[in-house]
Amino acid sequence: MAYERIDLHAHSHFSDGMLSPEELVALAAQRKVQLLALTDHDTLAGCEAAARECARHGIDFLHASELTAAWRGREIHIVGLRLDPAAPALAARLQLVCGQRAERLRAIGERLERCGLPGNELVAAALAERGTPTRLHLARLLVEGGHARDADDAFDRWLAAGRAAAVPPPWPGIGTALAAITAAGGLAVLAHPQRYQLSPGALRELCAEFREGGGAGLEVSLPGMSPKDAARMASLARRFELAGSCGSDFHLPGLPWRPLGRFAKLPEGVVPITERLGLPQAP
Ligand code: MN
Ligand code: MN
Ligand code: MN
């Protein structure tokens, strides 16, 4: 049976999403998603529960994660699809980055203290939450504490690059992320390429390096991608022989412009990542 609606990029509360894996899968079922990948940042912690729940609803499921990496000083996200959770190289990479995430939050806490905010306390609370520690957790706590209007404001005031409590990202390069995904039997997909604010030339260089390191796909269909960006991403996919992937990057309900589930059909001439995964194709 061909898939009509799939989602290969979604988050649960095991990273910075708001729903449990069970709630996420229930929403996916409601939205008639037929193939789902749970892609929490630097963890596979929610995948077992999501897989169980998907089986109950007759949804095909891929163990997955969105790995954080650095390229030329920028943060780059790489989605690993169909990962073996028991692969040691992957577990080591995820553990390394989660440790770096915690360390970075502690450094941000110190800076917030210097700005007169209860930074250490807020960071301790963020680190006590379930799953991968992220700056979004801290941003939400800054809002709860009355130190920002909303999460965007928290980033604008304190956390974004160049702001008072900013700490540069310490992530390892894309090579080790690609190697860890490959060692876990997965396919690596370059996430939301349009969001890195790279020049067309630099984005081509990133794609070339990504492909060279074993990358398999590129996200070519995401909500909020302009038709112009979508055409650019499709042409990059064709040029570098990267398969096309699509997902919502869903984090929480109530954002009508980022709904869970995408149409599985991809632009002309782009090989669907489902084909590389040996799964059914869009009609
Ligand atoms: Mn996120
Ligand atoms: Mn991302
Ligand atoms: Mn994401």
Coordinates of N, CA and C in Angstrom, one line a residue, residues 18-136:
M18 N 6.1 18.9 23.4 CA 5.2 19.0 24.6 C 4.3 17.8 24.8
L19 N 4.2 16.9 23.8 CA 3.4 15.7 24.0 C 4.2 14.5 24.3
S20 N 3.6 13.6 25.1 CA 4.2 12.3 25.3 C 4.2 11.5 24.0
P21 N 5.1 10.5 23.8 CA 5.0 9.7 22.6 C 3.6 9.1 22.3
E22 N 2.9 8.7 23.4 CA 1.6 8.2 23.2 C 0.6 9.2 22.7
E23 N 0.7 10.4 23.2 CA -0.2 11.5 22.7 C 0.2 11.9 21.3
L24 N 1.5 11.9 21.0 CA 1.9 12.2 19.6 C 1.3 11.2 18.6
V25 N 1.4 10.0 19.0 CA 1.0 8.9 18.1 C -0.6 9.0 17.9
A26 N -1.3 9.3 19.0 CA -2.7 9.4 18.9 C -3.1 10.5 17.9
L27 N -2.3 11.6 18.0 CA -2.6 12.8 17.1 C -2.2 12.3 15.6
A28 N -1.2 11.6 15.5 CA -0.8 11.1 14.1 C -1.9 10.2 13.6
A29 N -2.5 9.4 14.4 CA -3.6 8.5 14.0 C -4.8 9.3 13.6
Q30 N -5.1 10.3 14.4 CA -6.2 11.2 14.1 C -6.0 11.9 12.7
R31 N -4.7 12.3 12.4 CA -4.4 13.0 11.2 C -4.1 12.0 10.0
K32 N -4.3 10.7 10.3 CA -4.2 9.7 9.2 C -2.8 9.6 8.7
V33 N -1.8 9.8 9.6 CA -0.4 9.6 9.2 C -0.2 8.1 9.1
Q34 N 0.5 7.6 8.0 CA 0.7 6.2 7.9 C 2.1 5.7 8.2
L35 N 3.0 6.7 8.2 CA 4.4 6.3 8.5 C 5.0 7.5 9.4
L36 N 5.5 7.2 10.5 CA 5.9 8.2 11.5 C 7.4 7.9 11.9
A37 N 8.2 8.9 12.1 CA 9.5 8.8 12.7 C 9.5 9.8 13.9
L38 N 9.8 9.3 15.1 CA 10.0 10.2 16.2 C 11.5 10.6 16.2
T39 N 11.7 11.9 16.2 CA 13.1 12.4 16.0 C 13.5 13.4 17.1
D40 N 13.4 12.9 18.3 CA 13.8 13.8 19.4 C 15.2 14.2 19.3
H41 N 15.6 15.4 19.8 CA 17.0 15.8 19.7 C 17.9 14.9 20.6
D42 N 18.9 14.3 19.9 CA 19.9 13.6 20.6 C 19.5 12.5 21.6
T43 N 18.4 11.9 21.3 CA 17.9 10.8 22.1 C 17.0 9.9 21.4
L44 N 16.9 8.6 21.8 CA 15.9 7.6 21.3 C 15.0 7.2 22.4
A45 N 15.0 8.0 23.5 CA 14.3 7.6 24.7 C 12.8 7.3 24.5
G46 N 12.1 8.1 23.6 CA 10.7 7.9 23.4 C 10.3 6.9 22.4
C47 N 11.3 6.4 21.7 CA 11.0 5.5 20.5 C 10.3 4.2 20.8
E48 N 10.7 3.6 21.9 CA 10.0 2.3 22.3 C 8.5 2.5 22.5
A49 N 8.2 3.5 23.3 CA 6.8 3.8 23.6 C 6.0 4.2 22.3
A50 N 6.7 5.0 21.5 CA 6.0 5.4 20.2 C 5.8 4.2 19.3
A51 N 6.8 3.3 19.2 CA 6.7 2.1 18.4 C 5.5 1.3 18.8
R52 N 5.4 1.1 20.1 CA 4.3 0.2 20.7 C 3.0 0.8 20.3
E53 N 2.9 2.1 20.5 CA 1.6 2.8 20.2 C 1.3 2.8 18.7
C54 N 2.3 3.0 17.9 CA 2.1 3.0 16.4 C 1.5 1.6 16.0
A55 N 2.1 0.5 16.6 CA 1.7 -0.8 16.2 C 0.2 -1.0 16.6
R56 N -0.2 -0.4 17.7 CA -1.6 -0.5 18.1 C -2.6 0.2 17.1
H57 N -2.1 1.3 16.5 CA -2.9 2.1 15.5 C -2.6 1.7 14.1
G58 N -1.8 0.7 13.8 CA -1.5 0.3 12.5 C -0.7 1.4 11.7
I59 N 0.1 2.1 12.4 CA 1.0 3.1 11.8 C 2.4 2.5 11.7
D60 N 3.1 2.6 10.5 CA 4.5 2.2 10.4 C 5.3 3.2 11.1
F61 N 6.4 2.7 11.8 CA 7.2 3.5 12.7 C 8.7 3.3 12.4
L62 N 9.4 4.4 12.5 CA 10.9 4.4 12.4 C 11.5 4.9 13.6
H63 N 12.4 4.1 14.3 CA 13.2 4.7 15.4 C 14.1 5.7 14.8
A64 N 14.2 6.9 15.4 CA 14.9 8.0 14.8 C 15.4 9.0 15.8
S65 N 16.2 9.9 15.4 CA 16.7 11.0 16.3 C 17.2 12.1 15.4
E66 N 17.1 13.4 15.9 CA 17.7 14.5 15.3 C 19.0 14.8 16.0
L67 N 20.1 14.6 15.3 CA 21.4 14.8 15.9 C 21.9 16.2 15.7
T68 N 22.5 16.7 16.8 CA 23.0 18.1 16.7 C 24.5 18.0 16.3
A69 N 24.9 18.9 15.4 CA 26.3 18.9 15.0 C 26.7 20.3 14.6
A70 N 28.0 20.5 14.4 CA 28.5 21.8 14.0 C 29.2 21.7 12.6
W71 N 29.0 22.7 11.8 CA 29.7 22.8 10.5 C 30.1 24.3 10.3
R72 N 31.4 24.6 10.2 CA 31.9 25.9 10.0 C 31.2 26.9 11.1
G73 N 31.2 26.4 12.3 CA 30.7 27.3 13.4 C 29.2 27.4 13.5
R74 N 28.5 26.7 12.6 CA 27.0 26.8 12.7 C 26.5 25.5 13.3
E75 N 25.3 25.6 13.9 CA 24.6 24.4 14.4 C 23.8 23.8 13.2
I76 N 24.1 22.5 13.0 CA 23.4 21.8 11.9 C 22.7 20.6 12.5
H77 N 21.5 20.3 12.0 CA 20.7 19.2 12.5 C 20.7 18.1 11.4
I78 N 20.9 16.9 11.9 CA 20.9 15.7 11.0 C 20.0 14.6 11.6
V79 N 18.9 14.3 10.8 CA 18.0 13.3 11.3 C 18.5 12.0 10.8
G80 N 18.6 11.1 11.8 CA 18.9 9.7 11.5 C 17.7 8.8 11.5
L81 N 17.4 8.2 10.4 CA 16.1 7.4 10.3 C 16.4 5.9 10.4
R82 N 15.5 5.2 11.1 CA 15.6 3.7 11.2 C 16.9 3.3 11.9
L83 N 17.1 3.8 13.1 CA 18.3 3.6 13.8 C 18.2 2.4 14.7
D84 N 19.3 1.6 14.9 CA 19.4 0.6 15.8 C 19.7 1.2 17.2
P85 N 18.8 1.2 18.2 CA 19.1 1.8 19.4 C 20.2 1.2 20.2
A86 N 20.6 -0.1 19.8 CA 21.6 -0.8 20.6 C 23.0 -0.5 20.0
A87 N 23.1 0.2 18.9 CA 24.4 0.5 18.3 C 25.3 1.3 19.2
P88 N 26.5 0.8 19.6 CA 27.3 1.5 20.6 C 27.8 2.9 20.1
A89 N 28.2 3.0 18.8 CA 28.7 4.3 18.4 C 27.7 5.4 18.4
L90 N 26.4 5.0 18.2 CA 25.3 6.0 18.2 C 25.1 6.4 19.7
A91 N 25.0 5.4 20.6 CA 24.7 5.6 22.0 C 25.8 6.6 22.5
A92 N 27.1 6.3 22.1 CA 28.2 7.2 22.6 C 28.0 8.6 22.1
R93 N 27.7 8.8 20.8 CA 27.5 10.1 20.3 C 26.4 10.9 21.0
L94 N 25.2 10.2 21.2 CA 24.1 10.8 21.9 C 24.5 11.2 23.3
Q95 N 25.2 10.3 24.0 CA 25.6 10.6 25.3 C 26.5 11.8 25.4
L96 N 27.5 11.9 24.5 CA 28.4 13.0 24.4 C 27.7 14.3 24.3
V97 N 26.8 14.4 23.3 CA 26.1 15.6 23.0 C 25.2 16.0 24.2
C98 N 24.5 15.0 24.8 CA 23.6 15.4 25.9 C 24.4 15.9 27.1
G99 N 25.6 15.4 27.3 CA 26.5 15.9 28.3 C 26.9 17.4 28.0
Q100 N 27.2 17.6 26.7 CA 27.6 18.9 26.3 C 26.5 19.9 26.4
R101 N 25.3 19.4 26.2 CA 24.1 20.2 26.3 C 23.9 20.7 27.8
A102 N 24.1 19.7 28.7 CA 23.9 20.1 30.1 C 25.0 21.1 30.6
E103 N 26.2 20.8 30.1 CA 27.3 21.7 30.4 C 27.1 23.1 29.9
R104 N 26.5 23.2 28.7 CA 26.3 24.5 28.1 C 25.2 25.2 28.9
L105 N 24.1 24.5 29.3 CA 23.1 25.1 30.1 C 23.6 25.7 31.4
R106 N 24.5 24.9 32.0 CA 25.1 25.4 33.3 C 25.9 26.7 33.1
A107 N 26.6 26.7 31.9 CA 27.4 28.0 31.6 C 26.4 29.1 31.4
I108 N 25.3 28.8 30.7 CA 24.3 29.9 30.5 C 23.7 30.4 31.9
G109 N 23.5 29.4 32.8 CA 23.0 29.7 34.1 C 23.9 30.7 34.8
E110 N 25.2 30.4 34.7 CA 26.2 31.3 35.4 C 26.1 32.8 34.8
R111 N 25.9 32.8 33.5 CA 25.7 34.2 32.9 C 24.5 34.8 33.3
L112 N 23.4 34.1 33.4 CA 22.1 34.7 33.8 C 22.3 35.2 35.3
E113 N 23.0 34.5 36.1 CA 23.3 35.0 37.5 C 23.9 36.3 37.4
R114 N 24.9 36.5 36.5 CA 25.6 37.8 36.4 C 24.7 38.9 36.0
C115 N 23.6 38.5 35.3 CA 22.6 39.5 34.9 C 21.5 39.7 36.0
G116 N 21.8 39.1 37.2 CA 20.8 39.3 38.3 C 19.6 38.4 38.3
L117 N 19.7 37.3 37.5 CA 18.6 36.3 37.4 C 19.0 35.1 38.2
P118 N 18.0 34.3 38.7 CA 18.3 33.1 39.4 C 18.7 32.0 38.4
G119 N 19.8 32.2 37.6 CA 20.1 31.3 36.5 C 20.4 29.9 37.0
N120 N 21.2 29.7 38.1 CA 21.5 28.4 38.5 C 20.3 27.6 38.9
E121 N 19.4 28.2 39.6 CA 18.1 27.6 40.0 C 17.3 27.1 38.7
L122 N 17.2 28.1 37.8 CA 16.4 27.8 36.6 C 17.0 26.6 35.8
V123 N 18.4 26.6 35.7 CA 19.0 25.6 35.0 C 18.9 24.2 35.7
A124 N 19.0 24.3 37.0 CA 18.8 23.0 37.8 C 17.4 22.4 37.5
A125 N 16.4 23.3 37.4 CA 15.0 22.9 37.1 C 14.9 22.3 35.7
A126 N 15.6 23.0 34.7 CA 15.6 22.6 33.3 C 16.2 21.2 33.2
L127 N 17.3 21.0 33.9 CA 18.1 19.7 33.9 C 17.3 18.6 34.6
A128 N 16.4 19.0 35.5 CA 15.6 17.9 36.2 C 14.5 17.4 35.4
E129 N 14.2 18.1 34.3 CA 13.0 17.7 33.4 C 13.4 16.5 32.6
R130 N 12.4 15.8 32.1 CA 12.6 14.5 31.4 C 13.3 14.8 30.1
G131 N 14.2 13.9 29.6 CA 14.7 13.9 28.3 C 15.9 14.8 28.1
T132 N 16.2 15.1 26.8 CA 17.3 15.9 26.4 C 17.2 17.3 26.9
P133 N 18.2 17.8 27.6 CA 18.2 19.2 28.0 C 18.3 20.2 26.8
T134 N 17.4 21.1 26.7 CA 17.6 22.1 25.6 C 17.4 23.5 26.1
R135 N 17.8 24.4 25.3 CA 17.7 25.9 25.7 C 16.2 26.2 25.7
L136 N 15.4 25.5 24.9 CA 13.9 25.8 24.9 C 13.3 25.5 26.3

